[in-house]
Amino acid sequence: METSTATAQSTPYSKRWAALFLLCTAEFLVIMDTSIIGVALPAIKEDLGYSQTGLQWIFNAYVILFGGFLLLGGRLSDLFGARKIFMWGFVILTAASLLAGMAWSESALNTGRALQGLGSAFIAPAALTLVISKFTDPKELNKALGFWGASAAAGGSAGVFLGGAITEWLSWHWIFLINIPIGIIVLLRSRSLLFTGDTRKGKVDMAGAILATAALILMVYAIVASETAGWDSVQTIGLLIVSLALLFAFYLTQKHKSEPLVSMSIFKVQNLSAGNIVMGLLAAAWIPLWFFLNLYLQQTLHYSAFNSGLALLPMTLAIMFLMVGVTGKLVAKFGFKSNMIVGLLVLAASLFLFSIAPTNGNFVTHVLPASLLGAIGMSLTYIPGTIASMSGAKPEETGLASGLVNTSYQVGSALGLAIIVTISAAKTNALKMAGEIEITALNSGFQTAFFSAGVVCIVATLIAMAYIRTPKQ
């Protein structure tokens, strides 16, 4: 049974908590799909013949399409109703998960992952819009956003554990096939729990979506391929120039279209631009943390896939507890700016600790303390960053604002990982050429990656301190 937005805003929606559980499940699944492949990478590499640097395309194929089409997903939610776009996203994600799970080659898996990203790009902004539309009481909304943030952050960490268990006991194929029954259940429950909401007449800016996505793909590819082509090569420079040209073309189309994908006026909203930059940098530090920590556990410490996931379970549980039970209260007491700054500094400390993890490290000394610090840092930053990025948006721009913050996070994920993988690989290759033994060279590359991600956190901290404003009560 559908309920109009106007009715939902005058009286609390009776099924709002059940709807929130469904939406949090969706967000958990979407973010889990970025991380669940982490511990399965060595098994996939052996089975399908990926190169060491090529492995990141299993991640990037997902997040590039995810990030590139999020703005379109947000716009479609505003035009045609969040529930409809949410359900279409799950149809695409479920079908793509079948392709990825049955993948017989590198290109088949990358294609499946890209289509998963497209489905997720429709799901994420629609889901966040639906969360906000169902909670009219500010206290309830803060609590709901706490659960939402916990499901997102925990999805990133829990994916590591689940990926390890599934890879160890079944096979890597099931890290994708597990989405199918969950997707079917979500689709069946969506019609009864989620109302459509108000829709508006308007046109879909497909040209803008294509320009933004093409620019992102070329930029990430140029950075990844620079390891072999060289930063000063014609290929790298040419691709980056074309990417920037496409971004400029995107800006021009948005500025002059009557119904753009992104209205430039939304960037006048207080904290929106700075909040999105911070969220992008947060992702550029957080995603390399779990990516390289998985590689450190398996390739340096020689953990099995399951034990690698198990080693990160304390971090997962800490994030879930902090997001739900602590972060919302701290934001209410100290505001989102203070929490963002402290969280980013704590996350930076975590990364700097990982940057000195030795080849003969152990769990208690070199993994557990730094991973728990990482959990605290992420928990203190993610929800405040989301609030800062969306708090000033008008009701009719909620879909766009949620698309922007999700885009910033996913673009930061893709570019951050691409750049840091390139830096790490360059360090490892330089040491190998100098005659260093392989495990030492590999671990030095991991240390460099963690240190680089820590520097990203410091940059994000400085931006938050300088440009995030605390709104007047």
Short mmCIF file of N, CA and C in Angstrom, two decimals, residues 165-229:
data_model
loop_
_atom_site.label_atom_id
_atom_site.label_comp_id
_atom_site.label_asym_id
_atom_site.label_seq_id
_atom_site.Cartn_x
_atom_site.Cartn_y
_atom_site.Cartn_z
N ALA A 165 35.16 -15.96 4.93
CA ALA A 165 34.45 -17.20 5.27
C ALA A 165 33.93 -17.90 4.02
N ILE A 166 33.33 -17.12 3.10
CA ILE A 166 32.76 -17.71 1.90
C ILE A 166 33.85 -18.28 0.99
N THR A 167 34.95 -17.52 0.85
CA THR A 167 36.04 -18.00 -0.01
C THR A 167 36.68 -19.26 0.56
N GLU A 168 36.81 -19.31 1.88
CA GLU A 168 37.45 -20.46 2.54
C GLU A 168 36.58 -21.71 2.47
N TRP A 169 35.28 -21.55 2.73
CA TRP A 169 34.40 -22.72 2.88
C TRP A 169 33.64 -23.09 1.61
N LEU A 170 33.41 -22.11 0.72
CA LEU A 170 32.71 -22.40 -0.54
C LEU A 170 33.67 -22.12 -1.70
N SER A 171 33.52 -20.98 -2.33
CA SER A 171 34.46 -20.53 -3.36
C SER A 171 34.23 -19.05 -3.58
N TRP A 172 35.15 -18.40 -4.28
CA TRP A 172 35.01 -16.95 -4.50
C TRP A 172 33.75 -16.62 -5.30
N HIS A 173 33.24 -17.57 -6.09
CA HIS A 173 32.03 -17.30 -6.88
C HIS A 173 30.85 -16.89 -5.99
N TRP A 174 30.80 -17.44 -4.78
CA TRP A 174 29.66 -17.20 -3.90
C TRP A 174 29.67 -15.83 -3.23
N ILE A 175 30.79 -15.11 -3.30
CA ILE A 175 30.77 -13.75 -2.75
C ILE A 175 29.88 -12.85 -3.61
N PHE A 176 29.61 -13.26 -4.84
CA PHE A 176 28.69 -12.53 -5.71
C PHE A 176 27.30 -13.17 -5.73
N LEU A 177 27.26 -14.48 -5.75
CA LEU A 177 25.97 -15.19 -5.82
C LEU A 177 25.12 -14.97 -4.58
N ILE A 178 25.76 -14.63 -3.44
CA ILE A 178 25.00 -14.40 -2.20
C ILE A 178 24.05 -13.22 -2.35
N ASN A 179 24.33 -12.31 -3.28
CA ASN A 179 23.46 -11.15 -3.48
C ASN A 179 22.09 -11.54 -4.04
N ILE A 180 22.02 -12.65 -4.74
CA ILE A 180 20.79 -13.00 -5.47
C ILE A 180 19.61 -13.25 -4.53
N PRO A 181 19.71 -14.13 -3.52
CA PRO A 181 18.55 -14.31 -2.64
C PRO A 181 18.22 -13.05 -1.84
N ILE A 182 19.26 -12.30 -1.44
CA ILE A 182 19.00 -11.05 -0.69
C ILE A 182 18.26 -10.06 -1.58
N GLY A 183 18.69 -9.94 -2.84
CA GLY A 183 18.04 -9.03 -3.77
C GLY A 183 16.59 -9.38 -4.01
N ILE A 184 16.30 -10.67 -4.13
CA ILE A 184 14.91 -11.10 -4.35
C ILE A 184 14.04 -10.76 -3.15
N ILE A 185 14.57 -10.98 -1.93
CA ILE A 185 13.80 -10.67 -0.72
C ILE A 185 13.53 -9.17 -0.62
N VAL A 186 14.55 -8.35 -0.91
CA VAL A 186 14.37 -6.90 -0.86
C VAL A 186 13.31 -6.45 -1.86
N LEU A 187 13.34 -6.99 -3.05
CA LEU A 187 12.34 -6.63 -4.07
C LEU A 187 10.93 -7.01 -3.64
N LEU A 188 10.78 -8.18 -3.04
CA LEU A 188 9.46 -8.63 -2.60
C LEU A 188 8.91 -7.76 -1.48
N ARG A 189 9.78 -7.29 -0.59
CA ARG A 189 9.33 -6.49 0.56
C ARG A 189 9.18 -5.00 0.24
N SER A 190 9.79 -4.55 -0.84
CA SER A 190 9.78 -3.12 -1.14
C SER A 190 8.38 -2.58 -1.41
N ARG A 191 7.55 -3.33 -2.09
CA ARG A 191 6.22 -2.83 -2.45
C ARG A 191 5.35 -2.58 -1.24
N SER A 192 5.53 -3.38 -0.18
CA SER A 192 4.67 -3.21 1.00
C SER A 192 5.25 -2.24 2.02
N LEU A 193 6.55 -2.02 2.01
CA LEU A 193 7.18 -1.20 3.05
C LEU A 193 7.57 0.21 2.59
N LEU A 194 7.76 0.39 1.30
CA LEU A 194 8.28 1.67 0.81
C LEU A 194 7.23 2.38 -0.03
N PHE A 195 6.88 3.61 0.35
CA PHE A 195 5.98 4.38 -0.48
C PHE A 195 6.81 5.12 -1.53
N THR A 196 6.14 5.49 -2.62
CA THR A 196 6.84 6.06 -3.77
C THR A 196 7.32 7.48 -3.49
N GLY A 197 6.51 8.28 -2.87
CA GLY A 197 6.87 9.68 -2.64
C GLY A 197 6.48 10.55 -3.82
N ASP A 198 6.60 11.85 -3.65
CA ASP A 198 6.23 12.78 -4.71
C ASP A 198 7.21 12.67 -5.88
N THR A 199 6.71 12.85 -7.08
CA THR A 199 7.55 12.89 -8.27
C THR A 199 7.37 14.23 -8.96
N ARG A 200 8.32 14.57 -9.80
CA ARG A 200 8.27 15.85 -10.51
C ARG A 200 8.47 15.60 -12.00
N LYS A 201 7.85 16.44 -12.81
CA LYS A 201 8.07 16.33 -14.24
C LYS A 201 9.43 16.92 -14.58
N GLY A 202 10.07 16.30 -15.55
CA GLY A 202 11.37 16.80 -15.97
C GLY A 202 12.04 15.83 -16.92
N LYS A 203 13.17 16.27 -17.47
CA LYS A 203 13.93 15.45 -18.41
C LYS A 203 15.16 14.85 -17.71
N VAL A 204 15.59 13.71 -18.24
CA VAL A 204 16.77 13.04 -17.71
C VAL A 204 17.98 13.44 -18.54
N ASP A 205 19.00 13.96 -17.88
CA ASP A 205 20.21 14.41 -18.57
C ASP A 205 21.18 13.24 -18.77
N MET A 206 20.91 12.41 -19.76
CA MET A 206 21.77 11.26 -20.03
C MET A 206 23.14 11.70 -20.53
N ALA A 207 23.17 12.79 -21.29
CA ALA A 207 24.46 13.29 -21.81
C ALA A 207 25.39 13.66 -20.65
N GLY A 208 24.83 14.31 -19.63
CA GLY A 208 25.64 14.67 -18.46
C GLY A 208 26.16 13.45 -17.74
N ALA A 209 25.32 12.44 -17.58
CA ALA A 209 25.74 11.21 -16.91
C ALA A 209 26.85 10.51 -17.67
N ILE A 210 26.73 10.48 -19.00
CA ILE A 210 27.74 9.81 -19.82
C ILE A 210 29.06 10.58 -19.77
N LEU A 211 29.00 11.92 -19.84
CA LEU A 211 30.21 12.72 -19.78
C LEU A 211 30.94 12.52 -18.45
N ALA A 212 30.20 12.55 -17.33
CA ALA A 212 30.81 12.39 -16.02
C ALA A 212 31.44 11.02 -15.86
N THR A 213 30.74 9.98 -16.29
CA THR A 213 31.25 8.61 -16.15
C THR A 213 32.46 8.38 -17.05
N ALA A 214 32.39 8.84 -18.30
CA ALA A 214 33.52 8.67 -19.21
C ALA A 214 34.76 9.39 -18.68
N ALA A 215 34.58 10.58 -18.12
CA ALA A 215 35.72 11.32 -17.56
C ALA A 215 36.36 10.54 -16.41
N LEU A 216 35.53 9.97 -15.55
CA LEU A 216 36.04 9.22 -14.41
C LEU A 216 36.78 7.96 -14.86
N ILE A 217 36.20 7.23 -15.82
CA ILE A 217 36.84 6.00 -16.31
C ILE A 217 38.21 6.31 -16.90
N LEU A 218 38.29 7.33 -17.73
CA LEU A 218 39.57 7.67 -18.36
C LEU A 218 40.59 8.13 -17.33
N MET A 219 40.15 8.90 -16.33
CA MET A 219 41.07 9.38 -15.31
C MET A 219 41.66 8.23 -14.49
N VAL A 220 40.80 7.31 -14.05
CA VAL A 220 41.28 6.17 -13.26
C VAL A 220 42.18 5.27 -14.10
N TYR A 221 41.78 5.03 -15.35
CA TYR A 221 42.60 4.18 -16.21
C TYR A 221 43.97 4.80 -16.44
N ALA A 222 44.01 6.10 -16.65
CA ALA A 222 45.30 6.78 -16.88
C ALA A 222 46.21 6.62 -15.68
N ILE A 223 45.65 6.73 -14.48
CA ILE A 223 46.46 6.60 -13.27
C ILE A 223 46.94 5.17 -13.09
N VAL A 224 46.05 4.20 -13.31
CA VAL A 224 46.43 2.79 -13.15
C VAL A 224 47.49 2.40 -14.17
N ALA A 225 47.30 2.80 -15.43
CA ALA A 225 48.22 2.41 -16.49
C ALA A 225 49.54 3.16 -16.44
N SER A 226 49.62 4.22 -15.63
CA SER A 226 50.86 5.00 -15.55
C SER A 226 52.02 4.20 -15.00
N GLU A 227 51.71 3.11 -14.26
CA GLU A 227 52.79 2.29 -13.70
C GLU A 227 53.65 1.69 -14.80
N THR A 228 53.00 1.27 -15.89
CA THR A 228 53.76 0.69 -17.00
C THR A 228 54.06 1.73 -18.09
N ALA A 229 53.14 2.64 -18.35
CA ALA A 229 53.34 3.62 -19.42
C ALA A 229 54.24 4.78 -18.98
#
